PDB file of C-alpha atoms in Angstrom:
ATOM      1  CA  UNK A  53     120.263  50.023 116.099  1.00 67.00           C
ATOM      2  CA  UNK A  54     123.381  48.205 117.883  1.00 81.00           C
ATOM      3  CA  UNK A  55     122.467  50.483 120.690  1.00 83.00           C
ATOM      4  CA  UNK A  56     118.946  48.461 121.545  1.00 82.00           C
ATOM      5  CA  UNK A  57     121.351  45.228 121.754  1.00 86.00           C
ATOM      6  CA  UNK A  58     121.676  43.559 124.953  1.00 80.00           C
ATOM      7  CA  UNK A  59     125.125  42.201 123.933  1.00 84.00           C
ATOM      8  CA  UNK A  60     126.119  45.743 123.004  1.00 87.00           C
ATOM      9  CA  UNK A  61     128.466  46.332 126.128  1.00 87.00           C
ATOM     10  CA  UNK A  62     129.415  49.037 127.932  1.00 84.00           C
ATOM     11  CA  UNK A  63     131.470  47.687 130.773  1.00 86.00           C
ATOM     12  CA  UNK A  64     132.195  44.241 132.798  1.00 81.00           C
ATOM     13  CA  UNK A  65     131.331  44.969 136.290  1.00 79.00           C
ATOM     14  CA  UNK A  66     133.232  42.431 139.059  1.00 79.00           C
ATOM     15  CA  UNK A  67     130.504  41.839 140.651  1.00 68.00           C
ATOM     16  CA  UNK A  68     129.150  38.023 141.879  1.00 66.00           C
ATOM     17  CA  UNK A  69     130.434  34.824 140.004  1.00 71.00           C
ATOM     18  CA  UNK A  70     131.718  35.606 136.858  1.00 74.00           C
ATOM     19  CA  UNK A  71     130.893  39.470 136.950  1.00 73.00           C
ATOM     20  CA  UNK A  72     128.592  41.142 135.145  1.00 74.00           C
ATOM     21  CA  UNK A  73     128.143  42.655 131.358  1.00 79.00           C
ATOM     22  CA  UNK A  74     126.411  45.835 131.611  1.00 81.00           C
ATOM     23  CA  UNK A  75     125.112  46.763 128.235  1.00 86.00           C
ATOM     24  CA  UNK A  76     124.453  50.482 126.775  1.00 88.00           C
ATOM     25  CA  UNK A  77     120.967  49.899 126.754  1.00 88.00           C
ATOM     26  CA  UNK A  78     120.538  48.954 130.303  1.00 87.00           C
ATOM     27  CA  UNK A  79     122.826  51.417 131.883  1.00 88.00           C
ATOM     28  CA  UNK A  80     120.853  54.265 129.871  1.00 91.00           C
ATOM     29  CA  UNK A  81     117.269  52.760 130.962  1.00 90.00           C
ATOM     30  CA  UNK A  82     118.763  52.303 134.500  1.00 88.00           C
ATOM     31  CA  UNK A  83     120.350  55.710 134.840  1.00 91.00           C
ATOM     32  CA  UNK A  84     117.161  57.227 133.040  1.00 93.00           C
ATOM     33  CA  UNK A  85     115.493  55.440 136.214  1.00 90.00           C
ATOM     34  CA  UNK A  86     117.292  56.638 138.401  1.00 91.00           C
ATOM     35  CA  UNK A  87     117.025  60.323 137.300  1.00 94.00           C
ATOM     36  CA  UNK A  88     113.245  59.890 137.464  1.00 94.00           C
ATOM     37  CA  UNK A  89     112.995  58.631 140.703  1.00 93.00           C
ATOM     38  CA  UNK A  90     114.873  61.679 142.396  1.00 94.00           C
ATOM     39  CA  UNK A  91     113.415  64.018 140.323  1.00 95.00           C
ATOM     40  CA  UNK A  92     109.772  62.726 141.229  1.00 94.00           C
ATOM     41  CA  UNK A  93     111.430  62.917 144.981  1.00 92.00           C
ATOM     42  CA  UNK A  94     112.175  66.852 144.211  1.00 92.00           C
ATOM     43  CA  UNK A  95     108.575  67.401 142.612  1.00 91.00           C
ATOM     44  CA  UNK A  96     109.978  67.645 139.001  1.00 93.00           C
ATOM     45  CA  UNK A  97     107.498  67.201 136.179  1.00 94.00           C
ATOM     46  CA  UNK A  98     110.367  66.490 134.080  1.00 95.00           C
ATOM     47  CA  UNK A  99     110.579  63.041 135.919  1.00 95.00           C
ATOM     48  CA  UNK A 100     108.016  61.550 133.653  1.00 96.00           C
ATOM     49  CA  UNK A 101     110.377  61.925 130.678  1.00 96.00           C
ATOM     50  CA  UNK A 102     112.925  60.446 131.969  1.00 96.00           C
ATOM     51  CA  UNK A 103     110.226  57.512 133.097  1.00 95.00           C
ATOM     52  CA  UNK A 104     108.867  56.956 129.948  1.00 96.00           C
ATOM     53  CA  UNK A 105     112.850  56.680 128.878  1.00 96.00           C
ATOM     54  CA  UNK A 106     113.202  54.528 130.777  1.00 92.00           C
ATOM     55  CA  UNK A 107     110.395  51.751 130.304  1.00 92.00           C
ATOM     56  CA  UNK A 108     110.752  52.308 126.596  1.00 94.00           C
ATOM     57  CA  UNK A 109     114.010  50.817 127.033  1.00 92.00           C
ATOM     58  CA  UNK A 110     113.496  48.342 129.912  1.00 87.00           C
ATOM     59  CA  UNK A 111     110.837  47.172 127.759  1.00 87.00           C
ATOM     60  CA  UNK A 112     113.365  46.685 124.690  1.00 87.00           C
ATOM     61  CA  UNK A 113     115.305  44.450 126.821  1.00 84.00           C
ATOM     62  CA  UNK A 114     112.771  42.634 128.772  1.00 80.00           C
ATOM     63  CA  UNK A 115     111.201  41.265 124.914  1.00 79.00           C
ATOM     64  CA  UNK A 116     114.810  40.714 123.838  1.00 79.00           C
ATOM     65  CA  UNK A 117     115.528  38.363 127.138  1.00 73.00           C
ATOM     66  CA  UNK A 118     112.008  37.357 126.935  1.00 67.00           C
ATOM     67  CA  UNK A 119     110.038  38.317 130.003  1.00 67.00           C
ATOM     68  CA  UNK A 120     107.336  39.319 127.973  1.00 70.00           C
ATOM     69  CA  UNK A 121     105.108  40.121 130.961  1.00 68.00           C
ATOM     70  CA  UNK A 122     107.738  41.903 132.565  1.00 73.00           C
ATOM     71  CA  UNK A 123     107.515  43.417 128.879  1.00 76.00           C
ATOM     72  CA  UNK A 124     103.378  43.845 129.570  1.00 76.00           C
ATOM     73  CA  UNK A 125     103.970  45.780 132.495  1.00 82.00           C
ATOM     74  CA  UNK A 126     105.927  48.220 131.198  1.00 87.00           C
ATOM     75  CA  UNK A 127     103.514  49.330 128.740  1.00 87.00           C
ATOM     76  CA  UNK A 128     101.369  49.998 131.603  1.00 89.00           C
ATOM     77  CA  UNK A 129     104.274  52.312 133.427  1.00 92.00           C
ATOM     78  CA  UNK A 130     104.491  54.206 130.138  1.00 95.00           C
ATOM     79  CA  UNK A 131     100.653  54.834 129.695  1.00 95.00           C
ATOM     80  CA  UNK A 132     100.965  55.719 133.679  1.00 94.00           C
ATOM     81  CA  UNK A 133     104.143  58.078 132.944  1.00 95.00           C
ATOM     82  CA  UNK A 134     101.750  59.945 130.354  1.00 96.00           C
ATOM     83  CA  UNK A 135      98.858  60.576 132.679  1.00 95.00           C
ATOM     84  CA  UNK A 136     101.079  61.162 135.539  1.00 94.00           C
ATOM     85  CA  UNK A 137     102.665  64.140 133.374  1.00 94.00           C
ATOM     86  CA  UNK A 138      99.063  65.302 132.188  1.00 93.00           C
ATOM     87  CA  UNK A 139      98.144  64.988 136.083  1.00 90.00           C
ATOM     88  CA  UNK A 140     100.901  67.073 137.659  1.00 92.00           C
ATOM     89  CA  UNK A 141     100.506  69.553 135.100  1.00 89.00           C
ATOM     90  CA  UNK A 142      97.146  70.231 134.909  1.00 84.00           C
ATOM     91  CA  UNK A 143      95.206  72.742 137.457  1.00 65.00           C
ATOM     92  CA  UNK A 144      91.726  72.911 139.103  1.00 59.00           C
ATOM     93  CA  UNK A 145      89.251  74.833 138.646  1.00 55.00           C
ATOM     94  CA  UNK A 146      90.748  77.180 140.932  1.00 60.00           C
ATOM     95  CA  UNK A 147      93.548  77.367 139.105  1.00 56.00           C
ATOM     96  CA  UNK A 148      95.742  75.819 141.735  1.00 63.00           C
ATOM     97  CA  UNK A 149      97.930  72.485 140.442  1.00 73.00           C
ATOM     98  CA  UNK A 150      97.643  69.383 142.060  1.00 82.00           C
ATOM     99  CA  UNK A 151      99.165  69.066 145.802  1.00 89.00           C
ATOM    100  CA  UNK A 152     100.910  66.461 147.841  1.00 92.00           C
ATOM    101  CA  UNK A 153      98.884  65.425 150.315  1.00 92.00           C
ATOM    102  CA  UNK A 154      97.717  61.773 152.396  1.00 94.00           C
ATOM    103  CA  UNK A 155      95.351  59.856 151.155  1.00 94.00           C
ATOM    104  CA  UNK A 156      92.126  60.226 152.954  1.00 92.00           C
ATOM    105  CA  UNK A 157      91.298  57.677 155.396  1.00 92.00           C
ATOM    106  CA  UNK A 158      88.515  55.979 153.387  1.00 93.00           C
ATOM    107  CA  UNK A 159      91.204  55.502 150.666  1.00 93.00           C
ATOM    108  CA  UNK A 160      93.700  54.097 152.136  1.00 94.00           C
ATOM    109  CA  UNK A 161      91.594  51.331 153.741  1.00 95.00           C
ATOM    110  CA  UNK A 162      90.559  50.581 150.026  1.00 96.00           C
ATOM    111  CA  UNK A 163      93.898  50.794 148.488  1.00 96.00           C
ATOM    112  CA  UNK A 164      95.376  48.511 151.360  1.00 96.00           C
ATOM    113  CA  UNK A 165      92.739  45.798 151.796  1.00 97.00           C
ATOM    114  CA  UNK A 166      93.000  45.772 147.917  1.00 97.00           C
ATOM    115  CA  UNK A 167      96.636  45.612 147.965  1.00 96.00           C
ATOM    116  CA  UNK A 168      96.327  42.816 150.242  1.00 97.00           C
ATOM    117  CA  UNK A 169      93.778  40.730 148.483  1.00 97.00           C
ATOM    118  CA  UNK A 170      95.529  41.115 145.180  1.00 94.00           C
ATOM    119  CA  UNK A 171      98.761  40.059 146.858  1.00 94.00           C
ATOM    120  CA  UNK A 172      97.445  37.161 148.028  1.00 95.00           C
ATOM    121  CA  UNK A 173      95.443  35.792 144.813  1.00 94.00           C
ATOM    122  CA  UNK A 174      98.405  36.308 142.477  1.00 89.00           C
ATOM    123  CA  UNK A 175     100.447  34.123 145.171  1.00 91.00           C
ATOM    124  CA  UNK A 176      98.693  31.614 144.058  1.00 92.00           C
ATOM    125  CA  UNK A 177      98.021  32.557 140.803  1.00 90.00           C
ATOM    126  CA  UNK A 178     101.297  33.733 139.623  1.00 85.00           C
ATOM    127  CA  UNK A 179     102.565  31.494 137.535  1.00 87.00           C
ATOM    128  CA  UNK A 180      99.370  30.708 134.987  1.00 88.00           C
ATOM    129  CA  UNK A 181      99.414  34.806 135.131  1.00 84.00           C
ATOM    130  CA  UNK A 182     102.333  34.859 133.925  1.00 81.00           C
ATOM    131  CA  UNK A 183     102.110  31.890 131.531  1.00 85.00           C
ATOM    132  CA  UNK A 184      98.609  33.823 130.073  1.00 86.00           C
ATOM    133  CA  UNK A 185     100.550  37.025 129.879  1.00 81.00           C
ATOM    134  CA  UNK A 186     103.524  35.411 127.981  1.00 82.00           C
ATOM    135  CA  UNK A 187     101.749  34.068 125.403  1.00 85.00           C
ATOM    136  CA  UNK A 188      99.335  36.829 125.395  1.00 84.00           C
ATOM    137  CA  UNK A 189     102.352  39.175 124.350  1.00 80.00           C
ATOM    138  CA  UNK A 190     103.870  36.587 121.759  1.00 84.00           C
ATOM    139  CA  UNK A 191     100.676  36.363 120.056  1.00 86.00           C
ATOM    140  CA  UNK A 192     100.097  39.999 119.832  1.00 83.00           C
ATOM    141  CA  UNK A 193     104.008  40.229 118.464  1.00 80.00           C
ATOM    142  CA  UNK A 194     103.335  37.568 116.036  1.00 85.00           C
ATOM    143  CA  UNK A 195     100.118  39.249 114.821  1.00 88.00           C
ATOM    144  CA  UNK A 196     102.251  42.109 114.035  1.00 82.00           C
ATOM    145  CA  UNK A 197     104.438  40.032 112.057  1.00 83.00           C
ATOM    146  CA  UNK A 198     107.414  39.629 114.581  1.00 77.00           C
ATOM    147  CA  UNK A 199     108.631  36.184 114.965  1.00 79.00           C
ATOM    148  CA  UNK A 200     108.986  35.192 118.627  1.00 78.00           C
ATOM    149  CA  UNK A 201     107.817  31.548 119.979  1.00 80.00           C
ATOM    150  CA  UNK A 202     106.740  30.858 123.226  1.00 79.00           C
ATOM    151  CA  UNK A 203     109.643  30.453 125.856  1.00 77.00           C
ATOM    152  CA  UNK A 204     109.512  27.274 128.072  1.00 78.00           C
ATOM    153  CA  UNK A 205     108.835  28.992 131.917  1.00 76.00           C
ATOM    154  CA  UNK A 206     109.965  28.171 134.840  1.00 80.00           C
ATOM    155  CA  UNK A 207     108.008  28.267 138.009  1.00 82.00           C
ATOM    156  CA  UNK A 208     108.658  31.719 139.914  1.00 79.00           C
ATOM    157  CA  UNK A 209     111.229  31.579 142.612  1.00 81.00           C
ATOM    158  CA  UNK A 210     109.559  33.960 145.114  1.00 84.00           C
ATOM    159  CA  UNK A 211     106.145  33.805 144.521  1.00 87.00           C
ATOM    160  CA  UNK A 212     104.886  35.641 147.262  1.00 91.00           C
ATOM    161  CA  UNK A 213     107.648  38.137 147.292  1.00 90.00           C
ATOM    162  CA  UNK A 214     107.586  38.522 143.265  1.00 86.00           C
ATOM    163  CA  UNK A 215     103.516  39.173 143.773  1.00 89.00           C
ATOM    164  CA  UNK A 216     103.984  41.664 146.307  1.00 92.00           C
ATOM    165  CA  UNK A 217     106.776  43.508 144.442  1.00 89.00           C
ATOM    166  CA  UNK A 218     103.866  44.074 141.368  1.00 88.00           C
ATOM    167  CA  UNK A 219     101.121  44.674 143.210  1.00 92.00           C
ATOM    168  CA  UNK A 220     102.622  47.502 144.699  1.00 94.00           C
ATOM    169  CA  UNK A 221     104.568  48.673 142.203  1.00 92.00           C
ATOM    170  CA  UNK A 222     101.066  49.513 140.487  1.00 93.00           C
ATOM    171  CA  UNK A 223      99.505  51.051 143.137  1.00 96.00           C
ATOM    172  CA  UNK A 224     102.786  53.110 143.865  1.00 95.00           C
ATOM    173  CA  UNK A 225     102.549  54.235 140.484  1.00 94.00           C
ATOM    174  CA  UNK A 226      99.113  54.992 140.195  1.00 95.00           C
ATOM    175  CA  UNK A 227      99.507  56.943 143.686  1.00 96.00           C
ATOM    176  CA  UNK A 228     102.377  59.327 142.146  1.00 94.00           C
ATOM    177  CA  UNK A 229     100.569  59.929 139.752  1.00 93.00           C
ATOM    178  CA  UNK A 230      98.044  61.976 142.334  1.00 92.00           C
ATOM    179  CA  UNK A 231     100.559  62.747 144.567  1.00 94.00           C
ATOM    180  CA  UNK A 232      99.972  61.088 147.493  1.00 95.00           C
ATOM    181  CA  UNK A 233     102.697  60.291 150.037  1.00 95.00           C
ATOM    182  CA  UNK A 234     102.251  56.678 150.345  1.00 96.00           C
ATOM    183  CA  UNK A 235     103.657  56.258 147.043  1.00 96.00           C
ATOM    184  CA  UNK A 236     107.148  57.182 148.816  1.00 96.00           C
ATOM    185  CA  UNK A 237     106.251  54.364 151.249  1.00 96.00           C
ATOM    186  CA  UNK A 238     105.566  51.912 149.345  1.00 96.00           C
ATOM    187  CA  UNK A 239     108.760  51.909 146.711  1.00 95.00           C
ATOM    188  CA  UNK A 240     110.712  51.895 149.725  1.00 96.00           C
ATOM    189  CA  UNK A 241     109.258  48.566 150.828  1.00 96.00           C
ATOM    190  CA  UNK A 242     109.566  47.430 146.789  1.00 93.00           C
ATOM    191  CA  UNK A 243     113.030  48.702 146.951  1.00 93.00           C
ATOM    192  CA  UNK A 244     114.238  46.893 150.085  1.00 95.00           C
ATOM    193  CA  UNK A 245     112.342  43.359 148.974  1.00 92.00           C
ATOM    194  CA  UNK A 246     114.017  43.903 145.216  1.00 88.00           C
ATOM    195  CA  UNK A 247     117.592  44.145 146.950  1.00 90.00           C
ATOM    196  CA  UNK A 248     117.112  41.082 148.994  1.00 90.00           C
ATOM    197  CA  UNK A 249     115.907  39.551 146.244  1.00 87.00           C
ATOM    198  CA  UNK A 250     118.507  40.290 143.774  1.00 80.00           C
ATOM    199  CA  UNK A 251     120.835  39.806 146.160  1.00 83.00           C
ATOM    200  CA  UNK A 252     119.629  36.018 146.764  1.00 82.00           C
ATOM    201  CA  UNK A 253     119.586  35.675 143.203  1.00 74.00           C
ATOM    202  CA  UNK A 254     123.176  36.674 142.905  1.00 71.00           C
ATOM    203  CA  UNK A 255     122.576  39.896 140.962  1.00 66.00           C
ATOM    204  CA  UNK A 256     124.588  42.308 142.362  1.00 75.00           C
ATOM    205  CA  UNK A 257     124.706  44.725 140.047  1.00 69.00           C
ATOM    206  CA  UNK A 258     120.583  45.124 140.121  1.00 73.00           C
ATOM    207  CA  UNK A 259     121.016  44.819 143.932  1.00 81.00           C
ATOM    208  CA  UNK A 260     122.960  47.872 144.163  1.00 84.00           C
ATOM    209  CA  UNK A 261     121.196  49.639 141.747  1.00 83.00           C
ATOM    210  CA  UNK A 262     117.819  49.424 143.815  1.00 87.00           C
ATOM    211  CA  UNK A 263     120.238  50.224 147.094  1.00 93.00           C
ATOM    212  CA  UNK A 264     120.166  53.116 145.505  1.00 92.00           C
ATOM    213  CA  UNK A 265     116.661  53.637 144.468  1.00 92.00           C
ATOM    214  CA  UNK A 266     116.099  52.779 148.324  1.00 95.00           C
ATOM    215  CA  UNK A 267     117.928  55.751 149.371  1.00 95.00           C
ATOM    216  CA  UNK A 268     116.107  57.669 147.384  1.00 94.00           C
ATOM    217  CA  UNK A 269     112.334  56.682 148.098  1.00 94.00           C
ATOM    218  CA  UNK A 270     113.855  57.077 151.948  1.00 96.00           C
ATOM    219  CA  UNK A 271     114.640  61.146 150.803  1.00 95.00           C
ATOM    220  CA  UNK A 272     111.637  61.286 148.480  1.00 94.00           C
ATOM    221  CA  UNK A 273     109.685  60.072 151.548  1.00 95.00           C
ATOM    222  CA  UNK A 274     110.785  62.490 154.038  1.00 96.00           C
ATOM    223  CA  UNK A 275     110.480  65.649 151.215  1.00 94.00           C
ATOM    224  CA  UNK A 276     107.005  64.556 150.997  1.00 95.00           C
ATOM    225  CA  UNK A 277     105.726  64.198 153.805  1.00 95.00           C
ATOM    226  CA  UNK A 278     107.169  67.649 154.956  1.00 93.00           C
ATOM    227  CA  UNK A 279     105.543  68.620 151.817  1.00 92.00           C
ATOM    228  CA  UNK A 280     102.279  67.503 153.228  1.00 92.00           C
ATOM    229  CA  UNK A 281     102.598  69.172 156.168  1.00 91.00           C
ATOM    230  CA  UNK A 282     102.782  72.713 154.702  1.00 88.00           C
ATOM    231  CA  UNK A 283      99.432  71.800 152.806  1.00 79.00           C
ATOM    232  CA  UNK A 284      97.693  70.964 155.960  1.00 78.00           C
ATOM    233  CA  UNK A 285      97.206  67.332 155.616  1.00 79.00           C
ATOM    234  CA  UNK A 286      97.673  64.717 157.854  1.00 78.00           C
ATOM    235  CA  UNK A 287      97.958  60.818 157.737  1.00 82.00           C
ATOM    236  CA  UNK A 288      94.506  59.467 157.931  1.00 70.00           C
ATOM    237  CA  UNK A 289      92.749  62.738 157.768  1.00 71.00           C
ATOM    238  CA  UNK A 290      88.672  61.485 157.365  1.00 68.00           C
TER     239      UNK A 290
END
């Protein structure tokens, strides 16, 4: 079990003051990330394996530094992994399996004044959300006979930024899942807040990491959309 460690490490990174300890665990979940993303770029159905590797372990480490809603949302990436995989592999009536396409004009209206709404209440609401969720998770841990207490929180640095980073992170998800382009779009905005972010926050190794991921939601982007266009759909399309 030394492998599900956080102080297990791998390798000390010189990055930022003091460098950085990058342990097995995270450099697995991060490279099983990273796999998942480009292969969801690519079309892969194998991406969701690699997903679900990879929030099993993110959430390992998020309970063991205890951001237990960080922890929360995870579970809700891995139930999204599972019916993403049960989506892209299942075909229609017609026997035909699901397409990239846009969303439909109607939809996207709903998905963004949604987005927006939801962005704006946890704003304000972000940290008793969180505070809820926190001890939401160590209760359910401590019903199952793990023994966690409560962490003392601190309020959120960027609360608008760190609301608009999960907000969208769910509906990316949700929009993979059905293959629609905008899901492309919208991790590369995540992507590009997360590095300024990190970068603020003088993590430099997650900074480069989602670099990375940025670069990648850029190339899934453009093989989507070019995807799209052999299918006939447009952006907007009634």
């Amino acid at each position: 079990m030394e492998f599900f460690s956080t102080q297990n490490i791998l390798v000390h990174i010189p990055l930022g003051k003091g460098g950085y300890d990058l342990s097995w665990i995270e450099a697995v979940g991060t490279l099983a990330g990273l796999l998942c993303i480009w292969l969801a770029s690519r079309e892969k159905i194998s991406n969701y394996l690699f997903g679900l590797i990879n929030v099993t372990l993110f959430a390992i480490i998020f309970f063991q530094i205890q951001l237990y809603a960080s922890l929360l949302l995870q579970l809700f990436f891995f139930a999204a992994n599972l019916y993403g995989w049960y989506a892209w592999s299942r075909q229609n009536d017609n026997g035909v399996a699901l397409q990239i396409r846009w969303l439909p004009r109607g939809k996207a209206i709903a998905w963004g004044a949604g987005s927006v709404a939801a962005i704006a209440l946890m704003t304000i609401w972000i940290d008793p959300v969180f505070a809820f969720l926190t001890e939401l998770a160590v209760m359910l841990m401590q019903a199952l006979g793990l023994k966690v207490a409560m962490p003392e929180l601190q309020p959120d640095a960027f609360p608008f930024w760190d609301s608009t980073m999960m907000v969208l992170s769910v509906v990316a998800m949700i929009l993979m899942t059905r293959k629609y382009v905008e899901n492309w779009l919208l991790w590369v905005i995540i992507d590009v807040i997360s590095v300024w972010i990190f970068a603020r926050q003088g993590v430099y190794a997650m900074a480069l990491e989602y670099l990375i991921l940025t670069l990648i939601a850029l190339n899934g982007s453009w093989l989507w959309i070019k995807s799209a266009r052999q299918h006939g759909t447009r952006p907007l399309n009634p």
